[in-house]
Amino acid sequence: MARIAVIGAGMGAMAAAARLAVAGHRPVVFERASTYGGAVGLLERDGFAFDTGPGLLHLPAVYRDLFIKTGKEPLEDLVGLTQVEPAVRHVFADGTATDLPNARRAGVAEALDAAVGAGAGARWSAFMDRAREAWDRSRRPLLEEPLWPNWQVLADREPYPAVTQKRLLRKARTAATLADIGELELGGDPRLVALLEQYALAHGLDPRTAPASAAVLPYMEQTFGTWAVTGGLRALADAVHARCLKRKVEFRFGSAVTRIVEKDGRAAGVELADGTVEDAEFVVAGVAPPVLDGLLPGRPVRDGGPAPTGTAPPSRLTVHLALRGARPEGTPHRTVVHGSGRDAELAWLFDGAARPHRPTVTVLRPGGAGQVPDGEHEGVTLTVTVPSHARVTDADVEAVVAAAERAVPDLRERLLWHEARTPQDIAEATGADGGGVPAPALAAAGGRLLHPANSTALPGLFAVGGWSHPGGGLPHAGMSGALVAGLIVEGPEFRGSQ
């Protein structure tokens, strides 16, 4: 069978390598860093261990499928999985707080009625019914199949069944964007709007321009649940790497690829930084667009789908906190502390305005025994979406910590030390322009939120990971690995999992 060069050891690339190995191919992974996992990294210091990428798992079925298909082992036999309860606590700008249960829509409605007022739960539930229709209409072409050759159909059709609002003496309106849904279908209540738009902000999307199809983002979380991995998400990366090794995938760390070798009009291997050429029948690239372009200078790479927009998406600022004192009993795993001003935050993220007084911050307090030195310490991770290329200052970090005090009131007194991971750190690690983080693919919006196809303009070269179809996010990375493996094993007639 074929020797396959895999560039990068991110989650999508490893998922593809494991599946290709099971199919009888011989993948060799070339990773410039000293370890695997890509964005699913780990910071260890003084007995504390922090996930530097995602801290929670959604759609675990993607990785259940990976481990069953590559070894007939349930995911739960390899990593500890726990459905977190509550799924999330929201602290709104006006001080209102509510705990939303995990994957229980009736419970979410009850919580919103109690926190926001009677009728709020019914409005949210009706919205989720419409979001389910959008999910049913778009799930397969967006997640489970290679990008259609006629991808423009996805670009032009809005799968969300928006309700036309008829208003006295005013023109009827239908929601075209996520912000429209908040105004027209959720009644414009600032807390429901904040709840809805947080799903866009978490993925670096502007709710004012994100299509109504972005309704699938809250639908996926509230329907399929939110899961914690024992020991942190890095344990999942460890399990995927171990599965690759078990399937005889070869890893070469500290091996930077500088060029994709082309022969007879197709990809034929890679050249390493030391000048060594490694022959291969196929090349799978799990790298950001600028990196991939640099590996084939002067040659168009992308084909069969929309091209990258050329505008770097927003990035992330992550602040890891080491605290003295045990994690209090009953502490939510995740709290979203909403910003002080919606318009000011959107103007900062997408319009080039100054940072708001208090941005929206996600606070993760996992409480895992293996992630702290002992039971008398707690590790907390703060994450905020920031503009790409943002130059993070001490004042920016201070604003994030100050916002987090609304979720951790005694934070200052307990703080031992903190470390920040900035857009520059992300850019250095991934090669992504400005440290940008790709969003999941979404239908409509003229195709600007679709991602380029996994196949490329160079036969034998395939793209995997968040910068290609079906876009960013840990579940989507696993899906891209399955799609690339299918395209190589079955050829261009592959139509996705059945």
PDB file of N, CA and C in Angstrom, residues 37-87:
ATOM      1  N   GLY A  37      -0.373  16.901  18.946  1.00  0.00           N
ATOM      2  CA  GLY A  37      -1.592  17.472  19.499  1.00  0.00           C
ATOM      3  C   GLY A  37      -1.998  18.799  18.907  1.00  0.00           C
ATOM      4  N   GLY A  38      -1.058  19.525  18.299  1.00  0.00           N
ATOM      5  CA  GLY A  38      -1.406  20.811  17.713  1.00  0.00           C
ATOM      6  C   GLY A  38      -1.949  21.766  18.758  1.00  0.00           C
ATOM      7  N   ALA A  39      -3.170  22.250  18.547  1.00  0.00           N
ATOM      8  CA  ALA A  39      -3.783  23.208  19.470  1.00  0.00           C
ATOM      9  C   ALA A  39      -4.109  22.589  20.824  1.00  0.00           C
ATOM     10  N   VAL A  40      -4.151  21.265  20.893  1.00  0.00           N
ATOM     11  CA  VAL A  40      -4.467  20.593  22.153  1.00  0.00           C
ATOM     12  C   VAL A  40      -3.158  20.401  22.915  1.00  0.00           C
ATOM     13  N   GLY A  41      -2.689  21.517  23.480  1.00  0.00           N
ATOM     14  CA  GLY A  41      -1.396  21.512  24.149  1.00  0.00           C
ATOM     15  C   GLY A  41      -1.524  21.424  25.654  1.00  0.00           C
ATOM     16  N   LEU A  42      -0.377  21.482  26.329  1.00  0.00           N
ATOM     17  CA  LEU A  42      -0.329  21.318  27.781  1.00  0.00           C
ATOM     18  C   LEU A  42       0.727  22.247  28.359  1.00  0.00           C
ATOM     19  N   LEU A  43       0.368  22.971  29.409  1.00  0.00           N
ATOM     20  CA  LEU A  43       1.306  23.776  30.186  1.00  0.00           C
ATOM     21  C   LEU A  43       1.452  23.134  31.559  1.00  0.00           C
ATOM     22  N   GLU A  44       2.665  22.807  31.934  1.00  0.00           N
ATOM     23  CA  GLU A  44       2.938  22.219  33.243  1.00  0.00           C
ATOM     24  C   GLU A  44       3.917  23.116  33.997  1.00  0.00           C
ATOM     25  N   ARG A  45       3.560  23.416  35.240  1.00  0.00           N
ATOM     26  CA  ARG A  45       4.423  24.249  36.076  1.00  0.00           C
ATOM     27  C   ARG A  45       4.062  24.045  37.541  1.00  0.00           C
ATOM     28  N   ASP A  46       5.049  23.770  38.352  1.00  0.00           N
ATOM     29  CA  ASP A  46       4.877  23.674  39.805  1.00  0.00           C
ATOM     30  C   ASP A  46       3.772  22.705  40.209  1.00  0.00           C
ATOM     31  N   GLY A  47       3.626  21.629  39.458  1.00  0.00           N
ATOM     32  CA  GLY A  47       2.605  20.642  39.786  1.00  0.00           C
ATOM     33  C   GLY A  47       1.239  20.929  39.208  1.00  0.00           C
ATOM     34  N   PHE A  48       1.074  22.075  38.536  1.00  0.00           N
ATOM     35  CA  PHE A  48      -0.172  22.403  37.856  1.00  0.00           C
ATOM     36  C   PHE A  48      -0.082  21.948  36.401  1.00  0.00           C
ATOM     37  N   ALA A  49      -1.212  21.551  35.827  1.00  0.00           N
ATOM     38  CA  ALA A  49      -1.281  21.166  34.417  1.00  0.00           C
ATOM     39  C   ALA A  49      -2.510  21.833  33.802  1.00  0.00           C
ATOM     40  N   PHE A  50      -2.294  22.600  32.721  1.00  0.00           N
ATOM     41  CA  PHE A  50      -3.372  23.336  32.075  1.00  0.00           C
ATOM     42  C   PHE A  50      -3.470  22.939  30.609  1.00  0.00           C
ATOM     43  N   ASP A  51      -4.694  22.752  30.125  1.00  0.00           N
ATOM     44  CA  ASP A  51      -4.907  22.657  28.681  1.00  0.00           C
ATOM     45  C   ASP A  51      -4.682  24.038  28.082  1.00  0.00           C
ATOM     46  N   THR A  52      -3.850  24.121  27.046  1.00  0.00           N
ATOM     47  CA  THR A  52      -3.622  25.410  26.401  1.00  0.00           C
ATOM     48  C   THR A  52      -4.564  25.646  25.231  1.00  0.00           C
ATOM     49  N   GLY A  53      -5.315  24.630  24.855  1.00  0.00           N
ATOM     50  CA  GLY A  53      -6.309  24.755  23.800  1.00  0.00           C
ATOM     51  C   GLY A  53      -7.690  24.561  24.385  1.00  0.00           C
ATOM     52  N   PRO A  54      -8.564  23.825  23.702  1.00  0.00           N
ATOM     53  CA  PRO A  54      -9.914  23.598  24.233  1.00  0.00           C
ATOM     54  C   PRO A  54      -9.867  22.866  25.553  1.00  0.00           C
ATOM     55  N   GLY A  55     -10.836  23.176  26.419  1.00  0.00           N
ATOM     56  CA  GLY A  55     -10.872  22.553  27.733  1.00  0.00           C
ATOM     57  C   GLY A  55     -12.039  21.614  27.928  1.00  0.00           C
ATOM     58  N   LEU A  56     -12.965  21.605  26.961  1.00  0.00           N
ATOM     59  CA  LEU A  56     -14.129  20.732  27.030  1.00  0.00           C
ATOM     60  C   LEU A  56     -14.356  20.083  25.670  1.00  0.00           C
ATOM     61  N   LEU A  57     -15.015  18.941  25.679  1.00  0.00           N
ATOM     62  CA  LEU A  57     -15.247  18.181  24.451  1.00  0.00           C
ATOM     63  C   LEU A  57     -16.727  18.217  24.097  1.00  0.00           C
ATOM     64  N   HIS A  58     -17.005  18.544  22.829  1.00  0.00           N
ATOM     65  CA  HIS A  58     -18.359  18.464  22.290  1.00  0.00           C
ATOM     66  C   HIS A  58     -18.366  17.409  21.178  1.00  0.00           C
ATOM     67  N   LEU A  59     -19.513  16.865  20.917  1.00  0.00           N
ATOM     68  CA  LEU A  59     -19.658  15.797  19.918  1.00  0.00           C
ATOM     69  C   LEU A  59     -18.621  14.686  20.102  1.00  0.00           C
ATOM     70  N   PRO A  60     -18.566  14.068  21.277  1.00  0.00           N
ATOM     71  CA  PRO A  60     -17.600  12.981  21.486  1.00  0.00           C
ATOM     72  C   PRO A  60     -17.790  11.812  20.529  1.00  0.00           C
ATOM     73  N   ALA A  61     -18.954  11.739  19.863  1.00  0.00           N
ATOM     74  CA  ALA A  61     -19.201  10.656  18.911  1.00  0.00           C
ATOM     75  C   ALA A  61     -18.146  10.613  17.814  1.00  0.00           C
ATOM     76  N   VAL A  62     -17.566  11.774  17.482  1.00  0.00           N
ATOM     77  CA  VAL A  62     -16.523  11.803  16.448  1.00  0.00           C
ATOM     78  C   VAL A  62     -15.337  10.949  16.864  1.00  0.00           C
ATOM     79  N   TYR A  63     -14.920  11.059  18.106  1.00  0.00           N
ATOM     80  CA  TYR A  63     -13.762  10.299  18.573  1.00  0.00           C
ATOM     81  C   TYR A  63     -14.155   8.882  18.979  1.00  0.00           C
ATOM     82  N   ARG A  64     -15.403   8.683  19.364  1.00  0.00           N
ATOM     83  CA  ARG A  64     -15.855   7.299  19.549  1.00  0.00           C
ATOM     84  C   ARG A  64     -15.729   6.534  18.232  1.00  0.00           C
ATOM     85  N   ASP A  65     -16.145   7.166  17.150  1.00  0.00           N
ATOM     86  CA  ASP A  65     -16.054   6.531  15.833  1.00  0.00           C
ATOM     87  C   ASP A  65     -14.601   6.259  15.458  1.00  0.00           C
ATOM     88  N   LEU A  66     -13.722   7.206  15.748  1.00  0.00           N
ATOM     89  CA  LEU A  66     -12.306   7.023  15.419  1.00  0.00           C
ATOM     90  C   LEU A  66     -11.732   5.788  16.104  1.00  0.00           C
ATOM     91  N   PHE A  67     -11.986   5.635  17.398  1.00  0.00           N
ATOM     92  CA  PHE A  67     -11.385   4.512  18.125  1.00  0.00           C
ATOM     93  C   PHE A  67     -12.054   3.183  17.790  1.00  0.00           C
ATOM     94  N   ILE A  68     -13.340   3.209  17.484  1.00  0.00           N
ATOM     95  CA  ILE A  68     -13.986   1.965  17.050  1.00  0.00           C
ATOM     96  C   ILE A  68     -13.448   1.545  15.687  1.00  0.00           C
ATOM     97  N   LYS A  69     -13.337   2.499  14.766  1.00  0.00           N
ATOM     98  CA  LYS A  69     -12.919   2.172  13.406  1.00  0.00           C
ATOM     99  C   LYS A  69     -11.428   1.804  13.332  1.00  0.00           C
ATOM    100  N   THR A  70     -10.638   2.240  14.299  1.00  0.00           N
ATOM    101  CA  THR A  70      -9.195   1.958  14.237  1.00  0.00           C
ATOM    102  C   THR A  70      -8.738   0.933  15.263  1.00  0.00           C
ATOM    103  N   GLY A  71      -9.687   0.325  15.981  1.00  0.00           N
ATOM    104  CA  GLY A  71      -9.262  -0.668  16.954  1.00  0.00           C
ATOM    105  C   GLY A  71     -10.371  -1.328  17.726  1.00  0.00           C
ATOM    106  N   LYS A  72     -11.630  -1.007  17.394  1.00  0.00           N
ATOM    107  CA  LYS A  72     -12.788  -1.629  18.024  1.00  0.00           C
ATOM    108  C   LYS A  72     -12.764  -1.478  19.544  1.00  0.00           C
ATOM    109  N   GLU A  73     -12.314  -0.298  20.009  1.00  0.00           N
ATOM    110  CA  GLU A  73     -12.295  -0.006  21.436  1.00  0.00           C
ATOM    111  C   GLU A  73     -13.164   1.207  21.711  1.00  0.00           C
ATOM    112  N   PRO A  74     -14.030   1.141  22.723  1.00  0.00           N
ATOM    113  CA  PRO A  74     -14.823   2.323  23.075  1.00  0.00           C
ATOM    114  C   PRO A  74     -13.924   3.441  23.588  1.00  0.00           C
ATOM    115  N   LEU A  75     -14.277   4.664  23.255  1.00  0.00           N
ATOM    116  CA  LEU A  75     -13.523   5.822  23.725  1.00  0.00           C
ATOM    117  C   LEU A  75     -13.418   5.833  25.245  1.00  0.00           C
ATOM    118  N   GLU A  76     -14.524   5.475  25.908  1.00  0.00           N
ATOM    119  CA  GLU A  76     -14.549   5.521  27.377  1.00  0.00           C
ATOM    120  C   GLU A  76     -13.602   4.517  28.018  1.00  0.00           C
ATOM    121  N   ASP A  77     -13.132   3.515  27.263  1.00  0.00           N
ATOM    122  CA  ASP A  77     -12.132   2.593  27.808  1.00  0.00           C
ATOM    123  C   ASP A  77     -10.736   3.190  27.776  1.00  0.00           C
ATOM    124  N   LEU A  78     -10.566   4.288  27.051  1.00  0.00           N
ATOM    125  CA  LEU A  78      -9.242   4.870  26.844  1.00  0.00           C
ATOM    126  C   LEU A  78      -9.054   6.184  27.577  1.00  0.00           C
ATOM    127  N   VAL A  79     -10.113   6.948  27.723  1.00  0.00           N
ATOM    128  CA  VAL A  79     -10.053   8.194  28.499  1.00  0.00           C
ATOM    129  C   VAL A  79     -11.300   8.277  29.364  1.00  0.00           C
ATOM    130  N   GLY A  80     -11.166   8.959  30.499  1.00  0.00           N
ATOM    131  CA  GLY A  80     -12.326   9.179  31.349  1.00  0.00           C
ATOM    132  C   GLY A  80     -13.175  10.316  30.817  1.00  0.00           C
ATOM    133  N   LEU A  81     -14.462  10.082  30.626  1.00  0.00           N
ATOM    134  CA  LEU A  81     -15.378  11.103  30.117  1.00  0.00           C
ATOM    135  C   LEU A  81     -16.489  11.335  31.136  1.00  0.00           C
ATOM    136  N   THR A  82     -16.758  12.614  31.404  1.00  0.00           N
ATOM    137  CA  THR A  82     -17.818  12.975  32.333  1.00  0.00           C
ATOM    138  C   THR A  82     -18.643  14.096  31.736  1.00  0.00           C
ATOM    139  N   GLN A  83     -19.966  13.913  31.715  1.00  0.00           N
ATOM    140  CA  GLN A  83     -20.833  15.006  31.306  1.00  0.00           C
ATOM    141  C   GLN A  83     -20.874  16.022  32.435  1.00  0.00           C
ATOM    142  N   VAL A  84     -20.404  17.245  32.171  1.00  0.00           N
ATOM    143  CA  VAL A  84     -20.332  18.236  33.235  1.00  0.00           C
ATOM    144  C   VAL A  84     -21.739  18.744  33.557  1.00  0.00           C
ATOM    145  N   GLU A  85     -21.977  18.981  34.844  1.00  0.00           N
ATOM    146  CA  GLU A  85     -23.297  19.438  35.296  1.00  0.00           C
ATOM    147  C   GLU A  85     -23.113  20.487  36.393  1.00  0.00           C
ATOM    148  N   PRO A  86     -23.627  21.701  36.149  1.00  0.00           N
ATOM    149  CA  PRO A  86     -24.323  22.152  34.952  1.00  0.00           C
ATOM    150  C   PRO A  86     -23.376  22.248  33.759  1.00  0.00           C
ATOM    151  N   ALA A  87     -23.957  22.342  32.573  1.00  0.00           N
ATOM    152  CA  ALA A  87     -23.124  22.489  31.386  1.00  0.00           C
ATOM    153  C   ALA A  87     -22.364  23.806  31.433  1.00  0.00           C
TER     154      ALA A  87
END
